[in-house]
């Protein structure tokens, strides 16, 4: 990884060789091959050489066109960790993330360091291109005041007033082991090995200062965040992300995603709030459900993704439209009705979730679903929609098992540390 240009061409050659040997039938073009999964099927194969700037006004990984793979991790600070160690951890994470997102190894790399010391980088991304890696950091409520009410890091007075554990919602079946966290890192890439490498190395760097609390792998982005992307599908088989906020809708991004200085606190200006919900799907019941019922539950048709009131994928739903028998064409309990801004005081979210499949349970049912992530200017946006979804027909087929919220600080300029303004 010391010479990314060289490494990129190398790995492209080897990937194309691999593809030729074993992946016949996949739409490979323009040097692709790493992520010939959702993206290829959706007709927008990403270039593995894609490299997103780490430094900037906002953190990358929010309005960045959603990559194909996710490794998300929540960390807790160690019991004995000090404020100085928290600050040094963020500085070390920033330096490592800035390198990895550019396709470089951490520190002296995996093979060039001192033979008498463990390598700075674990090495499994050596030779792989950046694959659009973004690394996004967030601060959970317990970083500011821990569960026992202690102000461990002298940050309590800097807590964003809106940063609090999410309220309990109807039907929540939350597992503490998949919820909460002092800190989070979202690593997204078009290559799963690149995303896992990022979380692994950041965990390793944290050793002694913070430890993994829970983590989640995701695949097949369930939301497009750019009009340049085709809409991918979730594990219910429906297009997901059609009505999402897209980066090209600059005014919506400014109004609904970034925290403006006027909202406060000052250190969070240009940041956002991240909500993560691990939502298990009762896949077996869904798969025995009639197509007509599946479409009623979502409020869109399964093939095109068009609203049941008619038109094509991007036609605005008409919630007044009635069928011949006088019933609403888009059911009163349909997901898209209850989640739509018209029924939520105009509120919108930037969704950026992923599918997950984590093996199976003891009854032989797939442990699979949607790892929902949304970014919003205020947690109230998510809370309003999730409350509205209490009447969602989809609730028969899903169960929320994990929940977390984080304040996402603004981006850093080169030479700065992520979250530096919090400690200023
Ligand atoms: C497993 C759980 C879920 C599934 C399978 C699911 C699926 C879908 C699908 C297929 C659509 C229609 C296409 C689109 O516009 O993206 C949609 C729309 C939407 N969903 Fe979900 N969703 C889930 C959970 C949630 C949650 C937890 C929220 C937020 C609390 C949410 C918020 C939205 C919003 C805001 C829309 C767009 C509504 C509109 O403006 O038309 N969804 N979802």
CSV table of C-alpha atoms and ligand atoms in Angstrom, one decimal, residues 222-223 231 234-236 238-244 277 279-281 298 300 305 313 316-317 319 335-342 344 347-349 351 369-370 372 374 381-387 389 392 394 397-400, ligand 1:
chain,number,residue,atom,x,y,z
A,222,UNK,CA,-30.4,-0.4,1.2
A,223,UNK,CA,-30.4,3.2,0.3
A,231,UNK,CA,-32.0,1.9,-6.2
A,234,UNK,CA,-33.6,-4.8,0.9
A,235,UNK,CA,-34.1,-8.4,2.0
A,236,UNK,CA,-37.9,-8.1,1.6
A,238,UNK,CA,-38.3,-4.2,-2.4
A,239,UNK,CA,-36.4,-1.2,-3.8
A,240,UNK,CA,-35.2,0.8,-0.8
A,241,UNK,CA,-34.0,4.4,-1.0
A,242,UNK,CA,-36.3,5.7,-3.7
A,243,UNK,CA,-37.6,8.7,-1.7
A,244,UNK,CA,-34.3,9.2,0.3
A,277,UNK,CA,-31.3,0.4,14.5
A,279,UNK,CA,-34.0,-4.5,12.7
A,280,UNK,CA,-34.5,-8.2,12.4
A,281,UNK,CA,-36.8,-9.4,9.7
A,298,UNK,CA,-44.9,-1.4,1.7
A,300,UNK,CA,-45.2,0.3,-3.5
A,305,UNK,CA,-41.0,0.3,-6.9
A,313,UNK,CA,-40.6,4.6,-9.3
A,316,UNK,CA,-44.9,11.1,-6.0
A,317,UNK,CA,-47.4,8.9,-4.1
A,319,UNK,CA,-52.3,9.2,-0.7
A,335,UNK,CA,-44.9,1.9,5.4
A,336,UNK,CA,-44.5,4.6,2.8
A,337,UNK,CA,-47.6,6.5,4.0
A,338,UNK,CA,-46.6,6.5,7.6
A,339,UNK,CA,-43.0,7.4,6.9
A,340,UNK,CA,-43.8,10.1,4.3
A,341,UNK,CA,-43.1,13.8,5.2
A,342,UNK,CA,-46.9,14.6,4.6
A,344,UNK,CA,-44.7,13.7,9.8
A,347,UNK,CA,-39.7,15.7,8.4
A,348,UNK,CA,-37.2,13.8,6.3
A,349,UNK,CA,-34.1,11.6,7.0
A,351,UNK,CA,-31.2,6.8,5.2
A,369,UNK,CA,-32.7,-8.0,8.4
A,370,UNK,CA,-31.9,-4.3,7.9
A,372,UNK,CA,-30.9,0.9,9.6
A,374,UNK,CA,-30.1,7.5,9.3
A,381,UNK,CA,-36.7,13.7,13.0
A,382,UNK,CA,-36.1,10.0,13.5
A,383,UNK,CA,-38.2,9.9,16.7
A,384,UNK,CA,-41.2,11.5,14.9
A,385,UNK,CA,-41.1,9.0,12.1
A,386,UNK,CA,-40.5,6.0,14.3
A,387,UNK,CA,-43.5,7.0,16.5
A,389,UNK,CA,-44.5,3.8,12.3
A,392,UNK,CA,-47.0,0.3,10.4
A,394,UNK,CA,-44.7,-4.0,8.4
A,397,UNK,CA,-42.6,-8.9,10.0
A,398,UNK,CA,-39.9,-7.0,11.8
A,399,UNK,CA,-38.5,-6.5,15.3
A,400,UNK,CA,-36.1,-3.8,16.4
B,1,LIG,C1,-36.8,-3.5,8.1
B,1,LIG,C2,-37.3,-2.2,8.2
B,1,LIG,C3,-37.6,-1.4,7.1
B,1,LIG,C4,-37.8,-1.7,5.8
B,1,LIG,C5,-37.8,-3.1,5.1
B,1,LIG,C6,-38.1,-0.5,5.0
B,1,LIG,C7,-38.4,-0.4,3.7
B,1,LIG,C8,-38.7,0.7,3.0
B,1,LIG,C9,-39.1,0.8,1.6
B,1,LIG,C10,-39.2,-0.4,0.7
B,1,LIG,C11,-39.4,2.1,1.3
B,1,LIG,C12,-39.9,2.6,0.0
B,1,LIG,C13,-38.8,3.0,-0.9
B,1,LIG,C14,-38.1,4.3,-0.5
B,1,LIG,O1,-38.6,5.4,-0.6
B,1,LIG,O2,-37.0,4.1,0.1
B,1,LIG,C15,-39.2,2.8,2.5
B,1,LIG,C16,-39.3,4.2,2.6
B,1,LIG,C17,-39.1,4.9,3.8
B,1,LIG,N1,-38.7,4.4,5.0
B,1,LIG,FE1,-38.4,2.5,5.5
B,1,LIG,N2,-38.0,0.6,5.9
B,1,LIG,C18,-37.7,0.1,7.1
B,1,LIG,C19,-37.6,0.8,8.3
B,1,LIG,C20,-37.6,2.2,8.4
B,1,LIG,C21,-37.4,2.9,9.6
B,1,LIG,C22,-37.1,2.4,11.0
B,1,LIG,C23,-37.6,4.2,9.3
B,1,LIG,C24,-37.5,5.5,10.1
B,1,LIG,C25,-37.9,5.5,11.4
B,1,LIG,C26,-37.9,4.3,7.9
B,1,LIG,C27,-38.1,5.4,7.1
B,1,LIG,C28,-38.5,5.5,5.8
B,1,LIG,C29,-38.7,6.7,5.1
B,1,LIG,C30,-38.6,8.1,5.7
B,1,LIG,C31,-39.1,6.4,3.8
B,1,LIG,C32,-39.5,7.3,2.7
B,1,LIG,C33,-41.0,7.6,2.7
B,1,LIG,C34,-41.3,8.6,1.6
B,1,LIG,O3,-41.0,9.8,1.7
B,1,LIG,O4,-42.0,8.2,0.7
B,1,LIG,N3,-37.9,3.0,7.4
B,1,LIG,N4,-38.8,2.0,3.5
